[in-house]
Short mmCIF file of C-alpha atoms in Angstrom, two decimals:
data_model
loop_
_atom_site.label_atom_id
_atom_site.label_comp_id
_atom_site.label_asym_id
_atom_site.label_seq_id
_atom_site.Cartn_x
_atom_site.Cartn_y
_atom_site.Cartn_z
CA MET C 907 -235.24 126.73 95.98
CA LYS C 908 -235.65 129.92 93.92
CA ILE C 909 -236.89 129.65 90.49
CA TYR C 910 -233.72 130.26 88.61
CA GLU C 911 -232.28 127.27 90.60
CA GLU C 912 -235.22 125.27 90.07
CA LEU C 913 -234.79 125.68 86.18
CA VAL C 914 -231.09 124.21 86.38
CA GLU C 915 -232.16 121.39 88.65
CA ARG C 916 -235.21 120.82 86.33
CA GLY C 917 -232.44 120.42 83.11
CA LEU C 918 -233.99 123.24 81.29
CA ILE C 919 -230.92 125.50 80.87
CA ALA C 920 -228.41 125.03 77.92
CA GLN C 921 -226.54 128.03 77.51
CA VAL C 922 -226.76 132.06 78.91
CA THR C 923 -225.31 134.96 77.99
CA ASN C 924 -224.81 136.59 81.45
CA GLU C 925 -225.93 133.87 84.25
CA GLU C 926 -225.74 136.27 87.60
CA GLU C 927 -227.49 139.06 85.71
CA ILE C 928 -229.97 136.58 84.41
CA ARG C 929 -230.17 134.71 87.66
CA ASP C 930 -230.96 138.01 89.73
CA MET C 931 -233.43 139.33 87.26
CA ILE C 932 -235.59 135.76 87.12
CA ASN C 933 -235.49 135.29 90.89
CA ASN C 934 -236.45 138.89 91.50
CA GLY C 935 -239.29 138.55 88.87
CA LYS C 936 -237.63 141.35 86.88
CA ALA C 937 -237.52 139.33 83.46
CA LYS C 938 -240.22 140.17 80.93
CA PHE C 939 -239.13 137.76 78.22
CA TYR C 940 -240.47 136.69 75.00
CA ILE C 941 -240.63 133.39 73.43
CA GLY C 942 -241.52 133.23 69.85
CA PHE C 943 -243.93 130.52 68.13
CA ASP C 944 -244.13 130.55 64.19
CA CYS C 945 -247.73 129.83 63.28
CA THR C 946 -246.70 126.63 60.80
CA ALA C 947 -249.97 125.02 61.79
CA ASP C 948 -253.32 125.53 63.13
CA SER C 949 -252.59 123.75 66.63
CA LEU C 950 -249.53 123.90 68.86
CA THR C 951 -247.79 120.08 69.57
CA ALA C 952 -246.30 118.16 72.35
CA GLY C 953 -243.13 119.86 71.42
CA HIS C 954 -243.94 123.21 72.35
CA PHE C 955 -244.29 122.05 75.88
CA MET C 956 -241.27 122.98 77.12
CA ALA C 957 -241.55 126.80 76.05
CA LEU C 958 -245.21 126.61 77.27
CA THR C 959 -244.36 125.26 80.58
CA LEU C 960 -241.73 127.63 81.01
CA MET C 961 -243.82 130.37 80.31
CA LYS C 962 -246.17 129.58 83.18
CA ARG C 963 -243.46 128.92 85.57
CA LEU C 964 -241.63 132.16 85.11
CA GLN C 965 -245.05 133.77 85.28
CA MET C 966 -245.98 132.08 88.69
CA ALA C 967 -242.82 133.40 89.95
CA GLY C 968 -243.62 136.96 89.05
CA ASN C 969 -242.17 137.71 85.91
CA GLN C 970 -243.96 138.75 82.42
CA PRO C 971 -243.99 136.75 79.86
CA ILE C 972 -244.23 137.74 75.86
CA ALA C 973 -245.95 135.38 73.60
CA LEU C 974 -244.54 136.18 70.27
CA ILE C 975 -246.74 135.18 67.53
CA GLY C 976 -244.83 135.17 64.11
CA GLY C 977 -247.05 136.25 61.64
CA GLY C 978 -244.30 138.08 60.02
CA THR C 979 -241.43 135.56 60.26
CA THR C 980 -243.77 132.77 59.51
CA MET C 981 -244.12 134.11 55.86
CA ILE C 982 -240.19 133.43 55.30
CA GLY C 983 -239.84 130.20 57.35
CA ASP C 984 -237.12 129.41 60.13
CA PRO C 985 -234.21 127.09 58.33
CA SER C 986 -232.73 125.78 61.76
CA GLY C 987 -233.16 121.88 61.68
CA ARG C 988 -234.33 121.66 58.15
CA THR C 989 -232.99 120.08 55.12
CA ASP C 990 -235.61 121.40 52.68
CA MET C 991 -237.55 124.69 52.50
CA ARG C 992 -240.92 125.40 54.35
CA LYS C 993 -243.99 125.66 52.55
CA MET C 994 -245.10 128.94 52.11
CA LEU C 995 -248.44 130.00 53.64
CA THR C 996 -251.05 132.75 53.23
CA ARG C 997 -251.59 135.62 55.24
CA GLU C 998 -255.04 134.12 55.66
CA ASP C 999 -253.82 130.69 56.82
CA ILE C 1000 -251.08 132.38 59.18
CA ASP C 1001 -253.73 134.40 60.76
CA HIS C 1002 -256.07 131.30 61.48
CA ASN C 1003 -252.95 129.73 62.95
CA ALA C 1004 -252.45 132.50 65.07
CA GLU C 1005 -255.88 132.48 66.64
CA CYS C 1006 -255.68 128.95 67.27
CA PHE C 1007 -252.23 129.16 68.98
CA LYS C 1008 -253.95 132.00 71.50
CA ARG C 1009 -256.61 129.86 72.33
CA GLN C 1010 -254.09 127.13 73.54
CA MET C 1011 -251.55 129.24 74.92
CA GLU C 1012 -254.50 130.48 77.40
CA ARG C 1013 -254.46 127.03 79.07
CA PHE C 1014 -250.86 127.74 80.25
CA VAL C 1015 -250.52 131.67 80.91
CA GLU C 1016 -252.58 134.33 82.14
CA PHE C 1017 -253.01 137.23 79.39
CA GLY C 1018 -254.13 140.69 80.60
CA PRO C 1019 -253.01 144.13 81.48
CA GLY C 1020 -249.90 143.72 83.97
CA LYS C 1021 -249.61 140.19 83.07
CA ALA C 1022 -248.59 138.11 79.82
CA GLN C 1023 -248.82 139.73 76.53
CA MET C 1024 -249.74 138.61 73.35
CA VAL C 1025 -247.88 140.30 70.13
CA ASN C 1026 -247.54 139.60 66.35
CA ASN C 1027 -244.47 140.55 64.44
CA ALA C 1028 -246.76 140.88 61.43
CA ASP C 1029 -247.69 144.52 63.04
CA TRP C 1030 -243.83 145.59 62.64
CA LEU C 1031 -242.07 142.93 59.86
CA LEU C 1032 -244.82 143.47 57.32
CA ASN C 1033 -244.73 147.25 57.16
CA LEU C 1034 -240.80 147.68 56.83
CA ASN C 1035 -239.36 149.44 53.95
CA TYR C 1036 -236.72 147.19 52.18
CA ILE C 1037 -234.05 149.92 51.95
CA ASP C 1038 -234.35 151.97 55.09
CA PHE C 1039 -234.64 148.12 56.81
CA LEU C 1040 -231.08 147.15 55.31
CA ARG C 1041 -229.58 150.66 56.34
CA GLU C 1042 -230.80 150.21 59.83
CA VAL C 1043 -230.46 147.12 60.42
CA GLY C 1044 -228.87 145.02 57.80
CA ALA C 1045 -225.41 146.91 58.33
CA CYS C 1046 -225.30 145.35 62.01
CA PHE C 1047 -224.62 141.90 60.72
CA SER C 1048 -221.73 140.18 59.06
CA VAL C 1049 -222.45 137.44 56.20
CA ASN C 1050 -219.24 135.83 57.11
CA ASN C 1051 -220.75 135.14 60.64
CA MET C 1052 -223.98 134.44 59.44
CA LEU C 1053 -222.51 131.42 57.41
CA ARG C 1054 -220.69 130.07 60.17
CA ALA C 1055 -223.93 129.55 61.89
CA GLU C 1056 -225.02 126.23 62.88
CA CYS C 1057 -228.73 127.05 61.46
CA TYR C 1058 -227.29 127.78 57.70
CA LYS C 1059 -224.42 125.49 57.82
CA GLN C 1060 -226.58 122.37 57.53
CA ARG C 1061 -228.27 123.67 54.70
CA MET C 1062 -225.36 124.94 52.57
CA GLU C 1063 -224.90 121.64 50.67
CA LYS C 1064 -228.78 121.23 49.90
CA GLY C 1065 -229.07 125.01 48.84
CA LEU C 1066 -230.22 127.79 50.98
CA SER C 1067 -232.26 130.44 49.52
CA PHE C 1068 -231.77 134.29 50.31
CA PHE C 1069 -235.42 134.15 51.46
CA GLU C 1070 -234.53 132.06 54.24
CA PHE C 1071 -231.10 133.74 54.85
CA ASN C 1072 -233.23 136.88 55.91
CA TYR C 1073 -234.58 134.97 58.90
CA MET C 1074 -231.85 135.54 61.51
CA ILE C 1075 -232.16 139.24 60.57
CA MET C 1076 -235.80 139.12 60.91
CA GLN C 1077 -235.62 137.46 64.13
CA SER C 1078 -232.71 139.60 65.61
CA TYR C 1079 -234.94 142.67 64.82
CA ASP C 1080 -238.04 140.86 66.49
CA PHE C 1081 -235.90 141.35 69.95
CA TYR C 1082 -234.73 144.76 69.30
CA TYR C 1083 -238.38 145.97 68.51
CA LEU C 1084 -239.86 144.28 71.32
CA PHE C 1085 -236.89 145.77 73.92
CA LYS C 1086 -237.75 149.32 72.52
CA ASN C 1087 -241.34 149.51 72.54
CA TYR C 1088 -242.32 146.73 74.95
CA GLY C 1089 -239.62 146.60 77.51
CA CYS C 1090 -238.84 143.46 76.81
CA ASN C 1091 -235.32 142.50 78.36
CA MET C 1092 -234.96 138.39 77.84
CA GLN C 1093 -235.32 135.90 75.12
CA PHE C 1094 -235.92 132.20 75.66
CA GLY C 1095 -235.65 129.37 72.88
CA GLY C 1096 -234.30 126.16 71.81
CA ASP C 1097 -230.71 125.44 71.55
CA ASP C 1098 -230.81 125.29 68.33
CA GLN C 1099 -231.82 128.96 67.87
CA TRP C 1100 -228.55 130.07 69.82
CA SER C 1101 -227.06 131.71 66.81
CA ASN C 1102 -230.38 133.73 65.74
CA MET C 1103 -231.01 134.57 69.44
CA LEU C 1104 -227.43 136.18 69.78
CA GLY C 1105 -228.24 138.12 66.53
CA GLY C 1106 -230.58 139.94 68.47
CA THR C 1107 -228.79 140.65 71.68
CA GLU C 1108 -225.96 141.92 69.40
CA LEU C 1109 -228.23 144.02 67.46
CA ILE C 1110 -229.43 145.56 70.67
CA ARG C 1111 -225.87 146.26 71.93
CA LYS C 1112 -224.80 147.86 68.61
CA LYS C 1113 -227.99 150.06 68.35
CA LEU C 1114 -228.31 151.02 71.62
CA GLY C 1115 -225.12 150.86 73.05
CA LYS C 1116 -223.49 148.06 75.22
CA ASP C 1117 -225.43 149.24 78.59
CA ALA C 1118 -228.47 148.07 77.06
CA HIS C 1119 -229.26 145.04 79.20
CA ALA C 1120 -230.53 142.39 77.15
CA MET C 1121 -230.25 138.67 78.10
CA THR C 1122 -230.28 135.49 76.04
CA ILE C 1123 -231.33 132.13 77.23
CA THR C 1124 -231.67 128.97 75.41
CA LEU C 1125 -233.23 125.74 76.72
CA LEU C 1126 -232.46 122.07 75.94
CA THR C 1127 -234.41 120.88 72.99
CA ASP C 1128 -235.23 117.75 71.13
CA SER C 1129 -231.89 117.70 69.45
CA GLN C 1130 -230.34 116.92 73.26
CA GLY C 1131 -233.34 115.35 74.77
CA HIS C 1132 -236.18 113.22 74.41
CA LYS C 1133 -237.51 113.84 71.04
CA MET C 1134 -241.03 115.40 72.18
CA GLY C 1135 -243.96 116.00 69.82
CA LYS C 1136 -243.40 113.35 67.44
CA THR C 1137 -244.84 109.50 67.33
CA ALA C 1138 -244.88 107.27 64.33
CA GLY C 1139 -243.73 110.27 62.21
CA ASN C 1140 -246.96 112.41 62.72
CA ALA C 1141 -247.34 115.26 65.34
CA VAL C 1142 -248.84 114.95 68.74
CA TRP C 1143 -251.18 117.77 68.66
CA LEU C 1144 -252.54 120.00 71.69
CA ASP C 1145 -255.84 120.57 69.45
CA PRO C 1146 -258.13 117.15 70.48
CA ASN C 1147 -259.42 117.22 66.99
CA LYS C 1148 -256.42 116.34 65.79
CA THR C 1149 -255.04 114.24 68.79
CA SER C 1150 -257.59 112.83 71.13
CA PRO C 1151 -257.17 113.12 74.88
CA PHE C 1152 -256.65 109.49 74.91
CA GLU C 1153 -254.28 109.47 71.98
CA PHE C 1154 -252.19 112.27 74.11
CA TYR C 1155 -252.03 110.47 77.08
CA GLN C 1156 -251.05 107.24 75.45
CA TYR C 1157 -248.10 109.18 73.87
CA TRP C 1158 -246.69 109.95 76.88
CA ARG C 1159 -247.75 106.96 78.97
CA ASN C 1160 -245.29 105.02 76.32
CA VAL C 1161 -242.17 107.36 76.43
CA GLY C 1162 -239.14 105.47 76.64
CA ASP C 1163 -237.78 104.32 80.42
CA ALA C 1164 -234.66 106.49 79.96
CA ASP C 1165 -236.65 109.73 79.22
CA VAL C 1166 -239.85 109.22 81.50
CA LEU C 1167 -238.17 110.94 84.52
CA LYS C 1168 -236.10 113.54 82.30
CA CYS C 1169 -239.96 114.56 80.88
CA ILE C 1170 -241.18 114.70 84.55
CA ARG C 1171 -238.73 117.09 85.48
CA MET C 1172 -238.86 119.34 82.52
CA LEU C 1173 -242.69 119.42 81.84
CA THR C 1174 -244.73 118.70 84.90
CA PHE C 1175 -245.27 120.92 87.69
CA LEU C 1176 -244.59 118.53 90.24
CA PRO C 1177 -242.49 119.50 93.17
CA MET C 1178 -238.73 118.80 93.11
CA GLU C 1179 -238.87 117.04 96.53
CA GLN C 1180 -241.13 114.53 95.05
CA ILE C 1181 -239.21 114.10 91.63
CA ARG C 1182 -235.94 113.40 93.59
CA GLU C 1183 -237.60 110.35 95.27
CA MET C 1184 -238.91 109.23 92.11
CA SER C 1185 -235.12 109.21 90.67
CA THR C 1186 -234.37 105.86 92.25
CA TRP C 1187 -237.48 104.20 90.76
CA GLU C 1188 -236.82 101.44 88.46
CA GLY C 1189 -238.24 98.36 86.76
CA SER C 1190 -242.13 98.54 87.16
CA GLN C 1191 -242.06 101.67 89.01
CA LEU C 1192 -241.12 103.46 85.70
CA ASN C 1193 -244.90 102.38 84.44
CA ARG C 1194 -246.30 104.17 87.44
CA ALA C 1195 -243.90 107.09 86.78
CA LYS C 1196 -245.26 107.21 82.87
CA GLU C 1197 -248.80 107.10 84.19
CA ILE C 1198 -248.12 110.04 86.50
CA LEU C 1199 -246.46 111.92 83.32
CA ALA C 1200 -249.36 111.25 80.99
CA PHE C 1201 -251.84 112.02 83.61
CA GLU C 1202 -250.14 115.45 84.63
CA LEU C 1203 -249.58 116.63 80.88
CA THR C 1204 -253.00 115.63 79.55
CA SER C 1205 -254.74 117.32 82.44
CA LEU C 1206 -252.48 120.52 81.56
CA VAL C 1207 -253.67 120.65 78.12
CA HIS C 1208 -257.41 119.05 78.23
CA GLY C 1209 -258.35 119.34 81.79
CA GLU C 1210 -258.33 116.60 84.57
CA GLU C 1211 -261.59 115.24 83.92
CA GLU C 1212 -260.46 114.34 80.26
CA ALA C 1213 -257.18 112.91 81.92
CA LYS C 1214 -259.19 110.68 83.76
CA LYS C 1215 -261.19 109.37 81.42
CA ALA C 1216 -258.02 108.81 79.76
CA GLU C 1217 -256.51 107.02 82.10
CA ALA C 1218 -259.24 104.86 82.90
CA SER C 1219 -259.45 103.85 79.24
CA ALA C 1220 -255.95 102.79 79.15
CA LYS C 1221 -256.05 100.73 82.30
CA ALA C 1222 -259.23 99.23 80.81
CA LEU C 1223 -257.27 98.12 77.76
CA PHE C 1224 -254.50 96.78 79.43
CA ALA C 1225 -256.83 95.20 81.69
CA GLY C 1226 -258.11 93.52 78.75
CA GLY C 1227 -261.93 94.28 77.25
CA ALA C 1228 -263.41 96.83 79.51
CA ASN C 1229 -264.92 100.30 78.78
CA SER C 1230 -263.42 101.25 75.28
CA GLU C 1231 -265.63 104.71 75.23
CA ASN C 1232 -263.22 107.33 75.15
CA ILE C 1233 -260.81 105.52 72.85
CA PRO C 1234 -260.19 107.02 69.35
CA THR C 1235 -262.92 105.98 66.96
CA THR C 1236 -263.49 106.01 63.07
CA GLU C 1237 -266.77 105.82 61.73
CA ILE C 1238 -267.38 103.98 58.30
CA THR C 1239 -270.32 103.90 56.35
CA GLU C 1240 -272.12 101.13 54.28
CA ALA C 1241 -269.95 102.84 51.14
CA ASP C 1242 -266.97 101.53 52.72
CA LEU C 1243 -267.92 97.96 52.55
CA GLU C 1244 -267.29 95.64 49.85
CA ASP C 1245 -270.05 92.76 49.58
CA GLY C 1246 -271.28 93.72 52.98
CA LYS C 1247 -267.96 93.39 54.88
CA LEU C 1248 -264.90 95.18 55.29
CA ASP C 1249 -261.57 93.26 55.27
CA ILE C 1250 -258.81 93.46 57.91
CA MET C 1251 -256.16 95.61 56.06
CA SER C 1252 -258.72 97.97 54.78
CA VAL C 1253 -259.60 98.30 58.63
CA LEU C 1254 -256.27 98.92 59.43
CA VAL C 1255 -255.73 101.88 56.86
CA LYS C 1256 -259.37 103.56 57.36
CA SER C 1257 -258.53 103.88 61.04
CA GLY C 1258 -255.23 104.98 60.63
CA LEU C 1259 -253.61 102.35 62.26
CA CYS C 1260 -251.42 101.76 59.18
CA ALA C 1261 -250.40 103.85 56.54
CA SER C 1262 -251.33 101.51 53.68
CA ARG C 1263 -252.16 98.04 52.71
CA SER C 1264 -248.72 96.59 52.29
CA GLU C 1265 -247.82 98.15 55.87
CA ALA C 1266 -251.05 96.57 57.27
CA ARG C 1267 -250.01 93.32 55.46
CA ARG C 1268 -246.28 93.26 57.36
CA ASN C 1269 -248.28 93.75 60.57
CA ILE C 1270 -250.67 91.13 60.28
CA GLN C 1271 -248.09 88.50 59.46
CA GLN C 1272 -245.82 89.62 62.10
CA GLY C 1273 -248.47 88.94 64.50
CA GLY C 1274 -249.15 92.59 65.84
CA VAL C 1275 -252.75 93.23 64.85
CA SER C 1276 -255.71 92.03 67.15
CA VAL C 1277 -259.37 92.66 66.94
CA ASP C 1278 -261.40 92.58 69.89
CA ASP C 1279 -258.28 90.82 72.16
CA GLU C 1280 -257.90 88.22 69.26
CA LYS C 1281 -255.01 88.03 67.29
CA VAL C 1282 -255.42 88.42 63.73
CA ALA C 1283 -253.16 85.81 61.74
CA ASP C 1284 -255.17 85.63 58.25
CA ILE C 1285 -254.52 88.62 56.17
CA SER C 1286 -258.00 88.01 54.16
CA ALA C 1287 -259.68 88.00 57.54
CA SER C 1288 -263.10 90.25 57.26
CA TYR C 1289 -265.87 91.47 59.41
CA SER C 1290 -269.41 91.50 58.59
CA ALA C 1291 -271.78 94.75 59.04
CA ASP C 1292 -273.45 93.50 61.98
CA GLN C 1293 -269.95 92.96 63.64
CA LEU C 1294 -269.08 96.54 62.67
CA ARG C 1295 -272.28 98.18 63.56
CA ALA C 1296 -271.39 96.95 67.10
CA GLY C 1297 -267.94 98.37 66.58
CA ILE C 1298 -264.59 96.21 66.83
CA LEU C 1299 -261.64 97.21 68.59
CA VAL C 1300 -258.47 97.15 66.77
CA LYS C 1301 -254.99 97.03 68.11
CA ARG C 1302 -251.78 97.51 66.35
CA GLY C 1303 -248.50 96.42 68.51
CA LYS C 1304 -248.54 97.36 72.03
CA LYS C 1305 -249.65 100.98 72.00
CA ASN C 1306 -251.99 101.79 69.11
CA PHE C 1307 -255.86 101.41 69.39
CA ASN C 1308 -258.70 102.47 67.57
CA LYS C 1309 -262.53 101.88 67.85
CA VAL C 1310 -263.96 101.13 63.98
CA ILE C 1311 -267.85 101.54 63.77
CA LEU C 1312 -270.12 101.39 60.86
CA LYS C 1313 -272.67 104.20 61.20
#
């Protein structure tokens, strides 16, 4: 099976501008494509997986990726999928985040001469002369058409700043600049980016003529598929200091039954023959599918050794009371104790298993909390310094664990 057909079978393609030409370019290794990453945090998340694995798949098929770091566009902020304005970051914050992104991307994509490239749109966007830019690029855009774009519609009721309104033009200019200066002939992004991305394709044609072969592909994203990268309202980071390998493994181990095979198709590099066989799995077999998904993705991000440790710890926990060495750990000090003890609600809050004491109280009263495999029924339960020095294993619900230890 050729790579484009594989992308289709894996359920990755949402919309394309010219499928026949795109198929030919991708299948014959002629695509030099870019995917953009705005630097809004100092780590990529599990929500970036689709883009990262796509770059890897296409590079393996002979195509050349360009990872575009949005050092310039991050200073504005993409309004797509937002009901409020993003926090403005400093140039120093953005540069730091970009460097963190690069280190994480190198686990997926091979950079170097003739291979993948990493560029930063701050290099051309931050030096633009405003009047010259309006004359060269702004004249190519219809405000009426822009306001009909879905990414702006949802913001009109609560208010869309002129600052953010420029984002589509900035993103479109990125493709135009990369097309002219880097030979980039294709762009990929999420299906919620369709309007922004079409703006770039149209800008190239208006400036360089109808024969300029600039292609646009969008991928299925969170809005149409599995809500990847979020758990309990928090991001699932690729940085092990933010989300440990065990927590990362557990996130994917606990996806819903309806999503597990979809995630395996879209995100792993298992051969399609094996995935087709798994498509008939049901019942307890889906738990095995979740273990496969979790192991494959944890291996991709953190390496096989960490994946094996996470897998062993997860199985040990579900088997009851075995080695908890690789489970997320919270260290407390004597200053955290009150009269030489720590009550269970404080344990839950300090470990991050509950956001507040009221949430902790509810979980205990609903029978959802256990310590060292024993259910906690009393909200006034507490643990001595000696118990805490030995370490206690706290569990909230079926999926959330933390080891609390006094240092």
